[in-house]
Structure formats: structure tokens, C-alpha cells
Coordinates of C-alpha atoms in Angstrom, one line a residue:
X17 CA 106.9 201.3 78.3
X18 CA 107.0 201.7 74.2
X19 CA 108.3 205.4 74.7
X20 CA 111.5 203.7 76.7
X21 CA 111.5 201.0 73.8
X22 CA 111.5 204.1 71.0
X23 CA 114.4 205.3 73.1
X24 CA 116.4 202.3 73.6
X25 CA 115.9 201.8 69.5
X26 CA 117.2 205.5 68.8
X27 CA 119.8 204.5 70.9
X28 CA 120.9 202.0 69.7
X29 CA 120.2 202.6 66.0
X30 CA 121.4 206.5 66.4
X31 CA 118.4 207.5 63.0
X32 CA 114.9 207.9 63.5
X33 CA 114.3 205.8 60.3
X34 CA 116.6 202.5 61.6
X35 CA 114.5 202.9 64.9
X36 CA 111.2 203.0 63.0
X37 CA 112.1 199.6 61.2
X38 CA 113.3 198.0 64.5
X39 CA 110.1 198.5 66.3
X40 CA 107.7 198.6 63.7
X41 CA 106.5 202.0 64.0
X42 CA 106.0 204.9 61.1
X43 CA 109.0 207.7 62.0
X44 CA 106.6 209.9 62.4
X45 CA 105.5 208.0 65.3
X46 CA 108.9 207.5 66.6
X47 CA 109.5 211.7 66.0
X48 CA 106.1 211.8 68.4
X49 CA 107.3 209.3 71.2
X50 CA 110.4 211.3 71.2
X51 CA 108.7 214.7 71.8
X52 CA 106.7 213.3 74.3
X53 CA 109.6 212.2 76.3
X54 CA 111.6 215.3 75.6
X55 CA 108.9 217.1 77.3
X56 CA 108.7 214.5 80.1
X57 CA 111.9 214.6 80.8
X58 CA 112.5 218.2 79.9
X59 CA 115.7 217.6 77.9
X60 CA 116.3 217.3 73.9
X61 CA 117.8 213.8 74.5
X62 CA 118.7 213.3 70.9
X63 CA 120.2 215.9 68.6
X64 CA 120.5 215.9 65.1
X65 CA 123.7 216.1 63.1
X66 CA 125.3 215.5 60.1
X67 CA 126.2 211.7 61.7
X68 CA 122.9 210.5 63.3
X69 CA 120.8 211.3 66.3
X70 CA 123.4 212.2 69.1
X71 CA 122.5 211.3 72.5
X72 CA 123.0 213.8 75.3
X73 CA 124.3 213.4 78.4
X74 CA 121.0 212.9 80.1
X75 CA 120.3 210.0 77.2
X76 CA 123.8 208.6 78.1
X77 CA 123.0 208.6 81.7
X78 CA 119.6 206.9 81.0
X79 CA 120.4 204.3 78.2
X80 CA 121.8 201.6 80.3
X81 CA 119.5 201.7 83.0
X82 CA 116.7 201.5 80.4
X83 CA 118.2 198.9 78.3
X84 CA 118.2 196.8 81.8
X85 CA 114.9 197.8 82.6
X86 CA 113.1 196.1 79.6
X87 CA 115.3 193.3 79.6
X88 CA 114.2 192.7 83.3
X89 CA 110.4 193.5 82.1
X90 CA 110.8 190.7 78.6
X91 CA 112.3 188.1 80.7
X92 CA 109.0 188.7 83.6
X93 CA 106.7 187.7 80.5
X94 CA 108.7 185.7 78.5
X95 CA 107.9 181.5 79.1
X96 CA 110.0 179.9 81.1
X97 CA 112.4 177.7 79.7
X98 CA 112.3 174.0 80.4
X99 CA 115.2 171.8 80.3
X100 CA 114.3 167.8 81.4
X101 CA 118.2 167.1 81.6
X102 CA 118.5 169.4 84.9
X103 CA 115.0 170.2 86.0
X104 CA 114.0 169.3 89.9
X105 CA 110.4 169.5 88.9
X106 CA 107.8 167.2 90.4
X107 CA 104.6 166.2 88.4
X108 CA 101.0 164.9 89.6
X109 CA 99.3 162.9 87.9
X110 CA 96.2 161.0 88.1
X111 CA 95.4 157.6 87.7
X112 CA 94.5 153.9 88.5
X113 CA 96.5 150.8 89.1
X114 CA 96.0 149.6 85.4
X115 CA 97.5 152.6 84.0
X116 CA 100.4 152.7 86.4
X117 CA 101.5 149.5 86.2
X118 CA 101.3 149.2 82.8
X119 CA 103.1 152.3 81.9
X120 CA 105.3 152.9 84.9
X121 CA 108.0 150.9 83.7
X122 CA 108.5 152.4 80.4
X123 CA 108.2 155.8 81.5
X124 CA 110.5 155.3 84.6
X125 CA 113.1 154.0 81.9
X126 CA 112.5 157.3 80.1
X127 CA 112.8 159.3 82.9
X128 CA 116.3 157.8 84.4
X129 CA 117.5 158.4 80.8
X130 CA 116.2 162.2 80.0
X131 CA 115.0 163.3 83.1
X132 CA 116.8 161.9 86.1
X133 CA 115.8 164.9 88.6
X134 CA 112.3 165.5 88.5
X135 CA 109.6 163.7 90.9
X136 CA 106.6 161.9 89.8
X137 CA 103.1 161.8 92.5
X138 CA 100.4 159.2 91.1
X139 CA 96.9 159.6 92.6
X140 CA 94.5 157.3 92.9
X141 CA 92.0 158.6 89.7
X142 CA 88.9 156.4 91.6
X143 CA 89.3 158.1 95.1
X144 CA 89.4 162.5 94.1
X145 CA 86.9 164.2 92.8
X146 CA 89.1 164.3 89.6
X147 CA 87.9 167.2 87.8
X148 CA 87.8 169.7 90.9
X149 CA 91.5 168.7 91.4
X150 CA 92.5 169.9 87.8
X151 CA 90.8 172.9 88.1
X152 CA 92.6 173.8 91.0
X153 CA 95.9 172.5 89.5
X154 CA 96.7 170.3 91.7
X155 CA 96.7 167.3 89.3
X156 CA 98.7 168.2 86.3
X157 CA 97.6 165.8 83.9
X158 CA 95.1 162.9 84.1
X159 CA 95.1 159.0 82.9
X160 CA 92.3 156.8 82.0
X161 CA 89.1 156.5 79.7
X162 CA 86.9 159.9 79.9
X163 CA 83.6 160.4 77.9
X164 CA 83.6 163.9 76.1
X165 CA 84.9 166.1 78.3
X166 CA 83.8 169.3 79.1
X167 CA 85.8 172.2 76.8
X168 CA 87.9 173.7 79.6
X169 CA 90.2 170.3 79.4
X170 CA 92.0 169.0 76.5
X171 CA 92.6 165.1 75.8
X172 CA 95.4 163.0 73.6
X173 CA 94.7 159.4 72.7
X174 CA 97.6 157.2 74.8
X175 CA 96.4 153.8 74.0
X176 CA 94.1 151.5 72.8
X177 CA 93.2 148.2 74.4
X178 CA 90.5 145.3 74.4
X179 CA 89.5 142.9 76.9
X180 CA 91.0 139.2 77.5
X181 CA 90.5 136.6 80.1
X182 CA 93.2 135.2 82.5
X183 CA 93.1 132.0 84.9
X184 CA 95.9 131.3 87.3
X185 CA 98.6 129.5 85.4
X186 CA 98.0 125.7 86.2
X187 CA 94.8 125.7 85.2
X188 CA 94.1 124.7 81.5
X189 CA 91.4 125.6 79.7
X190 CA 92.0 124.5 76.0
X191 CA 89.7 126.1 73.7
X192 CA 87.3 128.6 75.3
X193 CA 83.9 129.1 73.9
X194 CA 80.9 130.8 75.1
X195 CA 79.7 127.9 76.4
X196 CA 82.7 127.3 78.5
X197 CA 82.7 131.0 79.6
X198 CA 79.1 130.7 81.0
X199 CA 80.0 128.1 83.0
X200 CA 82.8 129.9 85.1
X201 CA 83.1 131.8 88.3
X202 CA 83.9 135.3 87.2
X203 CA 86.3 138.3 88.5
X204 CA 85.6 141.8 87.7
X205 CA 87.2 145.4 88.2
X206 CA 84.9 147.8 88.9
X207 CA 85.0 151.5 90.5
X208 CA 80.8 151.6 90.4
X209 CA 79.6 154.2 92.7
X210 CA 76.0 155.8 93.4
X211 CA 75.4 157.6 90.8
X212 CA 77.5 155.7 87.7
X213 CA 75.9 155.6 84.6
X214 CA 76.7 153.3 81.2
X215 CA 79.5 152.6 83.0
X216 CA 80.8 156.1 83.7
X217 CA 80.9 158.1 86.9
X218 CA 80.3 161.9 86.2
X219 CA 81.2 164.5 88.5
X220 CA 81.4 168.5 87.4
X221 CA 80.8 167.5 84.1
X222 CA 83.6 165.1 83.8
X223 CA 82.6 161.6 82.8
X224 CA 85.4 158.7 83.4
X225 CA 84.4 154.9 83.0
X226 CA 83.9 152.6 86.0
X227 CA 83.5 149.2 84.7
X228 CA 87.3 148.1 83.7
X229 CA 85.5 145.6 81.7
X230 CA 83.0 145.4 78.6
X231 CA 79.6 144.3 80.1
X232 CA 77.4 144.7 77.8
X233 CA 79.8 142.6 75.5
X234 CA 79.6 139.7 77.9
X235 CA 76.0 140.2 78.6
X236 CA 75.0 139.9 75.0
X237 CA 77.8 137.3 74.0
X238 CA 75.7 135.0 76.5
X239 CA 72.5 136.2 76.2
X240 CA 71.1 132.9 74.7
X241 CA 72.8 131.1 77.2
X242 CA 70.9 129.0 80.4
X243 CA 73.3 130.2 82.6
X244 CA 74.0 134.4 82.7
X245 CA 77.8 135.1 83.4
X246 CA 78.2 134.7 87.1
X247 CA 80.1 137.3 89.1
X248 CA 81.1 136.3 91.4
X249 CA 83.6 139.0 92.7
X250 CA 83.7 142.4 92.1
X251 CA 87.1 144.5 93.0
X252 CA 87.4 148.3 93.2
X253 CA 91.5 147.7 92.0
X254 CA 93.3 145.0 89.6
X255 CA 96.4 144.3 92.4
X256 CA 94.8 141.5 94.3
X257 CA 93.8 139.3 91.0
X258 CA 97.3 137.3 91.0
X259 CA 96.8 136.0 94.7
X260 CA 92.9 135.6 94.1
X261 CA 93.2 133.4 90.9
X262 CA 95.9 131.5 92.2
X263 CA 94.9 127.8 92.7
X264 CA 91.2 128.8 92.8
X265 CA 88.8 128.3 89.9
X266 CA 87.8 132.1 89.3
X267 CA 88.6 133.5 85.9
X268 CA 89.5 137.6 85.6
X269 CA 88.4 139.7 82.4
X270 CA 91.2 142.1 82.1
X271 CA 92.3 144.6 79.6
X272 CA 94.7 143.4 77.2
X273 CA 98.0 145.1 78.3
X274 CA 97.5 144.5 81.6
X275 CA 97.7 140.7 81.2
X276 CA 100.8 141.3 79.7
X277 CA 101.9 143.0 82.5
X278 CA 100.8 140.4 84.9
X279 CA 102.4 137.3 83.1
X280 CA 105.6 138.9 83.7
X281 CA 105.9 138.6 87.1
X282 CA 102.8 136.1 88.0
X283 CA 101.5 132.5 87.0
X284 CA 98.9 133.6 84.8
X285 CA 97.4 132.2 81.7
X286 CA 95.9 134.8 78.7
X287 CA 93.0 133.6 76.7
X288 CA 91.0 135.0 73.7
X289 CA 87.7 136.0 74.5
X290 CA 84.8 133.8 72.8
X291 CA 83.2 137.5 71.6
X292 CA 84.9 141.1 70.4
X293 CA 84.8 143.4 73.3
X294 CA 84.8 147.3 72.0
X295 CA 87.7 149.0 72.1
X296 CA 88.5 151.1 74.6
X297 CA 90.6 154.3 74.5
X298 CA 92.9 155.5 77.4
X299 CA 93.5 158.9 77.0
X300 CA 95.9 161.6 78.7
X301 CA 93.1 164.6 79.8
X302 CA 94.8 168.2 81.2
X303 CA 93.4 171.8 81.8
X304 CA 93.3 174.5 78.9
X305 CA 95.2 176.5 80.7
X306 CA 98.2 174.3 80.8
X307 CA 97.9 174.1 76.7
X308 CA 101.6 175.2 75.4
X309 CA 103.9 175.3 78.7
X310 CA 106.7 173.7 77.6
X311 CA 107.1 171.4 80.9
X312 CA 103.7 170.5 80.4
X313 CA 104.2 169.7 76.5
X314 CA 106.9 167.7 77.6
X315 CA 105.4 166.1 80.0
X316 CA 102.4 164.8 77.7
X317 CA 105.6 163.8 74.7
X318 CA 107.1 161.6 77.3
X319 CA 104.3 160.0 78.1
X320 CA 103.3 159.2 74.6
X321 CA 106.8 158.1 74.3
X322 CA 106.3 155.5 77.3
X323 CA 102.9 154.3 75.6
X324 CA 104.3 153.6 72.0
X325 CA 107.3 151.6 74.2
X326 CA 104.2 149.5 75.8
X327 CA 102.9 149.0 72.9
X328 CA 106.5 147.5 71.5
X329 CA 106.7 145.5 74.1
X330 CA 109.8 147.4 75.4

């Protein structure tokens, strides 16, 4: 392989000094690739005149079919190029009903714009064993809120959010204090399985949080309280809360954006919390090995891009 590239640059260059330049070599190592191939080959190749190296008729013969050659060989290693515009590419991604249906619209709009052609699969993030299914690549890039990972996977911030409370729409509660809160029928998101810990489930290494709500923020916000916060449902997804708090006197604690996202299209109300919940970060989490493919960069950019729209209301 570099004796064909010292030929192609003689070639080309028709002086063992030009050809030294061009491939970085000492001309004495170019004057030794060329006696190796002379011998190889068992012809002088190159002659040397008054003009420049002169090729002969054997280097003739050869030059285009080695020219083609290493082009053929570059464009095997070179990275593929990426181009969103025309690209049929489909994407997998991982991650629960919050995430998508807070950030499916924006990143929908982004993709109809700059991206009409490739195909998006969402998995459920609560239902896979999460990290087997990145090491296998079969989930390209991952959604939620992951304690430190281990170092094969890299991780971008997405979002921040903290936790409010929503009632169905006709209900009024006028100032809410912890008081108030201890006195009401609760509804809770939770993806607890055997096993959880602090809130996070932890398979291979990979720690992602199960609670979709700040416990240990309620628990101490009515610790002094007669009456501990009653729970009195616990769901495993958020897409039922609408019809459940609907003319009923349950109460959901939610993260931010998604309430947002649910007054939109339901009868909800949004209220402060009577306490500061911690805030949580959603982060985008993806194999090493996927670190610099430009689909994959891309594919990270846009959904930063659909984020910062969330974030703007958009």
C-alpha cells in the first residue's frame, strides 16, 4: 500500500523531491520504495532525465489502475458522509412517555423541516434491559435521568425540570400549603421494580431513576405533619393522569414540563408546590463507540435543538 502511494506521487509529481513533500517521506525513502518496486515488478518504472522522472510503459500501464485502486481503498475507510436533507435513515431511541411527549413535537417540527426522510422508533426505556440494548446497538441513543454511568457510554445534559402539582381543571384549590397538601389523595409515577434503590433501578451497571417524582422532598416537606402524604395511586406511565384526575379529588405530582404539555390538550390546573423539589436532570446517554459519527452527532444536535424549543415554549 505506501509503495503504490510513492508510485502514484512520482507519478503524478514526475521528481523524487515533489513526491517526498507530498507524502511526507525523506527522498531517500521514496528512492528506497522505488527500488523495492523496481525489483518487484522487475522493471525501471521511472527514468531519470534532464525533465523529471519519466514513466515507462509498464508505469503508464499501471498508473491508472493504481490511482483507482487507492481511491477505492480511501473512500472504504473514509466516514461516511451524512446529509439530513436526503437521508432514509431510521433512528432508535429509548425512552418514557414523559420524554416523548414532551419533546416529540418540537423534534417532529425539526425533522419535517431538515430531515423529512428519516424514521424515528421510540422504546419504551421502563420495559428493556436498557443498557444490554446499547451495547448491542440496537438503541442508538437513550432519554431520561441516569446516575453516573458506567465509562463505556457518554451523556449530554437535555433538560432540567422540577416537580409541580396538577388537579383536574374544575377543581380550585386557592393557595396550597403543606397543610393543604397533607390532606389530599395523591397520584404518583413510578417504574419501581425489585431491586430499585434511592429511586434508581440498576442493571449492568447502568443506574436510571424510577420514581418520576421527588419523595424524599415530600416526605420531609410533611414530616411534622399528623397526616403523612397519602398515595393513593401509583402508575408505572403518566398517559392515564388526564382521565384519572378528571372530576375526581386525586391530585398528580408531575414534572414541570410535562404539565405544560398536559394543559394544552387537557383540563388541568398547575400549582406551586408548598416545598423545592431538587432538580432533576434529563440527559441524552449513547455508546462510546458511536462518539464522532456524523449521523449520530447529528442526531444528539437535533435533539438539543428540540429541547432548547421546549424550553421556549415553541
Amino acid at each position: 500500500m505506501n509503495l503504490l502511494k510513492v508510485f502514484d506521487a512520482v507519478m503524478e509529481e514526475r521528481s523524487v523531491l515533489r513526491a517526498s513533500q507530498k507524502v511526507a517521506l525523506s527522498q531517500s525513502a521514496v528512492s528506497h520504495s522505488l527500488a523495492r518496486l523496481r525489483e518487484m515488478l522487475e522493471d525501471e518504472l521511472f527514468v531519470r532525465t534532464a525533465t523529471g522522472m519519466q514513466p515507462t510503459a509498464r508505469a503508464l500501464t499501471m498508473a491508472p489502475q493504481v490511482r483507482e485502486a487507492l481511491r477505492t481503498l480511501e473512500a472504504a475507510v473514509e466516514l461516511p458522509t451524512f446529509v439530513p436533507a436526503t437521508s432514509t435513515k431510521q433512528f432508535t431511541l429509548a425512552a418514557n412517555d414523559f420524554a416523548t411527549m414532551v419533546l416529540a413535537s418540537p423534534l417532529l417540527k425539526l425533522l419535517g423541516r431538515e430531515a423529512p426522510s428519516i424514521d424515528l422508533t421510540i422504546k419504551p426505556v421502563t420495559r428493556i434491559d436498557l443498557a444490554e440494548q446499547i451495547d448491542l446497538g440496537r438503541i442508538d441513543v437513550a432519554i431520561g435521568v441516569f446516575s453516573v454511568p458506567p465509562s463505556r457510554f457518554r451523556t449530554s445534559l437535555l433538560f432540567e425540570y422540577d416537580d409541580v402539582l396538577i388537579v383536574g381543571g374544575k377543581r380550585k384549590l386557592g393557595r396550597l400549603d403543606k397543610a393543604k397538601l397533607a390532606r389530599l389523595s395523591l397520584v404518583v409515577v413510578s417504574f419501581e421494580q425489585e431491586g430499585a434503590i434511592g429511586g434508581f433501578i440498576s442493571e449492568r451497571g447502568l443506574a436510571r431513576r424510577s420514581e418520576m417524582y421527588d419523595r424524599a422532598a415530600l416526605e420531609r416537606a410533611l414530616s411534622a405533619s399528623d397526616r403523612p402524604p397519602r398515595i393513593a395511586v401509583s402508575l408505572p406511565h403518566f398517559l392515564a393522569l388526564p382521565a384519572l384526575l378528571q372530576d375526581s379529588e386525586l391530585a398528580a405530582i408531575v414534572p414541570r414540563p410535562l404539565a405544560r404539555a398536559l394543559e394544552q390538550n387537557h383540563s388541568i390546573a398547575t400549582y406551586e408546590l408548598p416545598y423545592t423539589t431538587t432538580p432533576v436532570e434529563v440527559r441524552l446517554l449513547w455508546h462510546e463507540r458511536a462518539e464522532g459519527e456524523p449521523s449520530h452527532d447529528w442526531l444528539h444536535e437535533i435533539l438539543r435543538r428540540a429541547a432548547e424549543d421546549l424550553r421556549r415554549g415553541r
